Amino acid sequence: MVATVKIRLDNWMLTGAVGDHWHARYLVVICGKPVPDLPSTGGPIHTQGDGLIHVEPKTSAEAGGHANLGRFFASAGVAFARDRIAFPTGQGYRDGDRCPDGATGRIRLLVNGRPHRAFERYVPADGDTIVVQFGP
């Protein structure tokens, strides 16, 4: 068993170590409708198609700030940033695009129910619930 190390530095939490393994729940909601879980992917930050982000860094280049949401979504072919999300199917949403009901949407990131501004740079912590929303 690998020990988990948590160190708080002001507003930053450094969690985990190389060889550790932790999980965060995720959900993507587009115009009020949940998107199905992403299919199983590979790499140090991935999903097994189970609605969880699995973080399993094997090297220091995969740990810390490198184990972020941008890398997670990229493992599934999804482009994610503060103002857009685009799926490998070709569907994409940018701030200012409209939902089917005509409402103007924007991208939001909620971590444990609270808005977060790190977007693609956010590093999931063990037990997080992460929601990416596009909508009014």
PDB file of C-alpha atoms in Angstrom:
ATOM      1  CA  MET A   1       0.000   0.000   0.000  1.00  0.00           C
ATOM      2  CA  VAL A   2       1.351   3.425  -0.997  1.00  0.00           C
ATOM      3  CA  ALA A   3       0.759   6.218   1.495  1.00  0.00           C
ATOM      4  CA  THR A   4      -1.078   9.302   0.288  1.00  0.00           C
ATOM      5  CA  VAL A   5       0.529  12.592   1.154  1.00  0.00           C
ATOM      6  CA  LYS A   6      -1.577  15.742   1.425  1.00  0.00           C
ATOM      7  CA  ILE A   7       0.065  19.103   1.872  1.00  0.00           C
ATOM      8  CA  ARG A   8      -1.905  22.359   1.964  1.00  0.00           C
ATOM      9  CA  LEU A   9      -0.128  25.468   0.680  1.00  0.00           C
ATOM     10  CA  ASP A  10      -2.466  28.469   0.812  1.00  0.00           C
ATOM     11  CA  ASN A  11      -5.198  27.513  -1.692  1.00  0.00           C
ATOM     12  CA  TRP A  12      -3.288  24.614  -3.263  1.00  0.00           C
ATOM     13  CA  MET A  13      -3.595  20.984  -2.245  1.00  0.00           C
ATOM     14  CA  LEU A  14      -0.895  18.607  -3.412  1.00  0.00           C
ATOM     15  CA  THR A  15      -2.217  15.064  -3.226  1.00  0.00           C
ATOM     16  CA  GLY A  16      -0.759  11.689  -4.055  1.00  0.00           C
ATOM     17  CA  ALA A  17       2.554  10.342  -5.150  1.00  0.00           C
ATOM     18  CA  VAL A  18       4.011   8.492  -8.100  1.00  0.00           C
ATOM     19  CA  GLY A  19       2.561   4.979  -7.964  1.00  0.00           C
ATOM     20  CA  ASP A  20      -0.530   6.119  -6.062  1.00  0.00           C
ATOM     21  CA  HIS A  21      -4.062   5.687  -7.430  1.00  0.00           C
ATOM     22  CA  TRP A  22      -7.115   7.825  -6.689  1.00  0.00           C
ATOM     23  CA  HIS A  23     -10.535   8.599  -8.171  1.00  0.00           C
ATOM     24  CA  ALA A  24     -12.894  11.485  -8.820  1.00  0.00           C
ATOM     25  CA  ARG A  25     -16.440  11.310 -10.172  1.00  0.00           C
ATOM     26  CA  TYR A  26     -17.186  13.344 -13.290  1.00  0.00           C
ATOM     27  CA  LEU A  27     -20.255  14.356 -15.233  1.00  0.00           C
ATOM     28  CA  VAL A  28     -20.623  16.420 -18.406  1.00  0.00           C
ATOM     29  CA  VAL A  29     -23.950  18.219 -18.916  1.00  0.00           C
ATOM     30  CA  ILE A  30     -24.797  19.929 -22.215  1.00  0.00           C
ATOM     31  CA  CYS A  31     -27.851  22.221 -22.291  1.00  0.00           C
ATOM     32  CA  GLY A  32     -29.296  20.462 -19.249  1.00  0.00           C
ATOM     33  CA  LYS A  33     -28.771  16.906 -20.539  1.00  0.00           C
ATOM     34  CA  PRO A  34     -26.106  14.582 -19.088  1.00  0.00           C
ATOM     35  CA  VAL A  35     -23.656  13.202 -21.644  1.00  0.00           C
ATOM     36  CA  PRO A  36     -23.061   9.419 -21.408  1.00  0.00           C
ATOM     37  CA  ASP A  37     -19.873   8.376 -19.624  1.00  0.00           C
ATOM     38  CA  LEU A  38     -16.805   8.518 -21.828  1.00  0.00           C
ATOM     39  CA  PRO A  39     -15.608   5.122 -23.092  1.00  0.00           C
ATOM     40  CA  SER A  40     -12.629   3.446 -21.466  1.00  0.00           C
ATOM     41  CA  THR A  41      -9.343   5.234 -22.166  1.00  0.00           C
ATOM     42  CA  GLY A  42      -5.686   4.678 -21.316  1.00  0.00           C
ATOM     43  CA  GLY A  43      -2.876   6.631 -19.769  1.00  0.00           C
ATOM     44  CA  PRO A  44      -1.997   7.941 -16.331  1.00  0.00           C
ATOM     45  CA  ILE A  45      -5.286   9.854 -16.015  1.00  0.00           C
ATOM     46  CA  HIS A  46      -8.118   7.911 -17.626  1.00  0.00           C
ATOM     47  CA  THR A  47     -11.576   6.408 -17.256  1.00  0.00           C
ATOM     48  CA  GLN A  48     -12.763   2.849 -17.389  1.00  0.00           C
ATOM     49  CA  GLY A  49     -16.125   3.952 -18.797  1.00  0.00           C
ATOM     50  CA  ASP A  50     -17.463   4.054 -15.230  1.00  0.00           C
ATOM     51  CA  GLY A  51     -18.041   7.773 -14.636  1.00  0.00           C
ATOM     52  CA  LEU A  52     -14.783   8.009 -12.690  1.00  0.00           C
ATOM     53  CA  ILE A  53     -11.499   9.711 -13.416  1.00  0.00           C
ATOM     54  CA  HIS A  54      -8.719   7.302 -12.443  1.00  0.00           C
ATOM     55  CA  VAL A  55      -5.445   9.049 -11.622  1.00  0.00           C
ATOM     56  CA  GLU A  56      -2.485   6.652 -11.640  1.00  0.00           C
ATOM     57  CA  PRO A  57       0.776   8.534 -12.245  1.00  0.00           C
ATOM     58  CA  LYS A  58       3.737   6.246 -12.881  1.00  0.00           C
ATOM     59  CA  THR A  59       6.370   8.957 -13.371  1.00  0.00           C
ATOM     60  CA  SER A  60       6.844  12.490 -12.084  1.00  0.00           C
ATOM     61  CA  ALA A  61       6.017  13.760 -15.605  1.00  0.00           C
ATOM     62  CA  GLU A  62       2.508  12.263 -15.150  1.00  0.00           C
ATOM     63  CA  ALA A  63       1.960  13.478 -11.577  1.00  0.00           C
ATOM     64  CA  GLY A  64       1.054  16.778  -9.954  1.00  0.00           C
ATOM     65  CA  GLY A  65      -0.149  19.468 -12.347  1.00  0.00           C
ATOM     66  CA  HIS A  66       0.263  17.098 -15.295  1.00  0.00           C
ATOM     67  CA  ALA A  67      -2.626  14.915 -14.043  1.00  0.00           C
ATOM     68  CA  ASN A  68      -5.240  17.516 -14.942  1.00  0.00           C
ATOM     69  CA  LEU A  69      -8.679  17.631 -16.577  1.00  0.00           C
ATOM     70  CA  GLY A  70      -7.242  18.709 -19.918  1.00  0.00           C
ATOM     71  CA  ARG A  71      -5.127  15.564 -20.039  1.00  0.00           C
ATOM     72  CA  PHE A  72      -8.057  13.417 -18.848  1.00  0.00           C
ATOM     73  CA  PHE A  73     -10.410  14.689 -21.549  1.00  0.00           C
ATOM     74  CA  ALA A  74      -7.673  14.513 -24.207  1.00  0.00           C
ATOM     75  CA  SER A  75      -7.288  10.785 -23.415  1.00  0.00           C
ATOM     76  CA  ALA A  76     -10.856  10.394 -24.743  1.00  0.00           C
ATOM     77  CA  GLY A  77     -10.361  12.730 -27.725  1.00  0.00           C
ATOM     78  CA  VAL A  78     -12.305  15.562 -26.055  1.00  0.00           C
ATOM     79  CA  ALA A  79     -10.928  19.113 -26.275  1.00  0.00           C
ATOM     80  CA  PHE A  80     -11.705  20.999 -23.068  1.00  0.00           C
ATOM     81  CA  ALA A  81     -10.809  24.563 -22.092  1.00  0.00           C
ATOM     82  CA  ARG A  82     -12.281  27.499 -20.211  1.00  0.00           C
ATOM     83  CA  ASP A  83     -14.431  28.543 -23.198  1.00  0.00           C
ATOM     84  CA  ARG A  84     -15.139  25.330 -25.104  1.00  0.00           C
ATOM     85  CA  ILE A  85     -15.685  21.599 -25.108  1.00  0.00           C
ATOM     86  CA  ALA A  86     -15.542  19.529 -28.301  1.00  0.00           C
ATOM     87  CA  PHE A  87     -16.197  15.812 -28.667  1.00  0.00           C
ATOM     88  CA  PRO A  88     -14.658  13.387 -31.177  1.00  0.00           C
ATOM     89  CA  THR A  89     -18.131  13.067 -32.770  1.00  0.00           C
ATOM     90  CA  GLY A  90     -17.711  16.623 -34.088  1.00  0.00           C
ATOM     91  CA  GLN A  91     -20.131  18.158 -31.593  1.00  0.00           C
ATOM     92  CA  GLY A  92     -18.602  21.218 -30.005  1.00  0.00           C
ATOM     93  CA  TYR A  93     -19.783  24.002 -27.750  1.00  0.00           C
ATOM     94  CA  ARG A  94     -18.202  27.421 -27.187  1.00  0.00           C
ATOM     95  CA  ASP A  95     -19.154  30.238 -24.881  1.00  0.00           C
ATOM     96  CA  GLY A  96     -21.869  32.166 -26.687  1.00  0.00           C
ATOM     97  CA  ASP A  97     -23.274  29.197 -28.639  1.00  0.00           C
ATOM     98  CA  ARG A  98     -26.974  28.557 -28.193  1.00  0.00           C
ATOM     99  CA  CYS A  99     -28.800  25.581 -26.709  1.00  0.00           C
ATOM    100  CA  PRO A 100     -31.776  24.095 -28.588  1.00  0.00           C
ATOM    101  CA  ASP A 101     -34.134  26.300 -26.535  1.00  0.00           C
ATOM    102  CA  GLY A 102     -32.323  29.408 -27.818  1.00  0.00           C
ATOM    103  CA  ALA A 103     -30.601  30.235 -24.515  1.00  0.00           C
ATOM    104  CA  THR A 104     -26.996  31.386 -24.778  1.00  0.00           C
ATOM    105  CA  GLY A 105     -24.619  28.959 -23.103  1.00  0.00           C
ATOM    106  CA  ARG A 106     -21.225  29.089 -21.495  1.00  0.00           C
ATOM    107  CA  ILE A 107     -18.797  26.535 -20.066  1.00  0.00           C
ATOM    108  CA  ARG A 108     -18.726  26.087 -16.283  1.00  0.00           C
ATOM    109  CA  LEU A 109     -16.632  23.870 -14.044  1.00  0.00           C
ATOM    110  CA  LEU A 110     -18.031  22.823 -10.676  1.00  0.00           C
ATOM    111  CA  VAL A 111     -15.867  20.965  -8.186  1.00  0.00           C
ATOM    112  CA  ASN A 112     -17.751  19.513  -5.237  1.00  0.00           C
ATOM    113  CA  GLY A 113     -20.664  21.801  -6.067  1.00  0.00           C
ATOM    114  CA  ARG A 114     -18.634  25.017  -6.196  1.00  0.00           C
ATOM    115  CA  PRO A 115     -17.558  26.987  -9.283  1.00  0.00           C
ATOM    116  CA  HIS A 116     -13.884  26.583 -10.114  1.00  0.00           C
ATOM    117  CA  ARG A 117     -11.755  28.636 -12.499  1.00  0.00           C
ATOM    118  CA  ALA A 118      -8.891  26.246 -13.293  1.00  0.00           C
ATOM    119  CA  PHE A 119     -10.838  24.401 -16.041  1.00  0.00           C
ATOM    120  CA  GLU A 120      -8.395  22.241 -18.045  1.00  0.00           C
ATOM    121  CA  ARG A 121      -5.646  22.839 -15.478  1.00  0.00           C
ATOM    122  CA  TYR A 122      -7.681  21.461 -12.557  1.00  0.00           C
ATOM    123  CA  VAL A 123      -6.032  18.443 -10.887  1.00  0.00           C
ATOM    124  CA  PRO A 124      -8.685  16.080  -9.497  1.00  0.00           C
ATOM    125  CA  ALA A 125      -8.327  15.138  -5.836  1.00  0.00           C
ATOM    126  CA  ASP A 126      -9.442  11.815  -4.399  1.00  0.00           C
ATOM    127  CA  GLY A 127     -13.193  11.855  -3.846  1.00  0.00           C
ATOM    128  CA  ASP A 128     -13.925  14.996  -5.907  1.00  0.00           C
ATOM    129  CA  THR A 129     -17.171  15.333  -7.813  1.00  0.00           C
ATOM    130  CA  ILE A 130     -16.460  17.267 -11.016  1.00  0.00           C
ATOM    131  CA  VAL A 131     -19.203  18.635 -13.268  1.00  0.00           C
ATOM    132  CA  VAL A 132     -18.521  20.303 -16.602  1.00  0.00           C
ATOM    133  CA  GLN A 133     -21.574  22.187 -17.841  1.00  0.00           C
ATOM    134  CA  PHE A 134     -22.457  24.005 -21.006  1.00  0.00           C
ATOM    135  CA  GLY A 135     -25.665  25.970 -20.802  1.00  0.00           C
ATOM    136  CA  PRO A 136     -27.361  29.151 -19.624  1.00  0.00           C
TER     137      PRO A 136
END
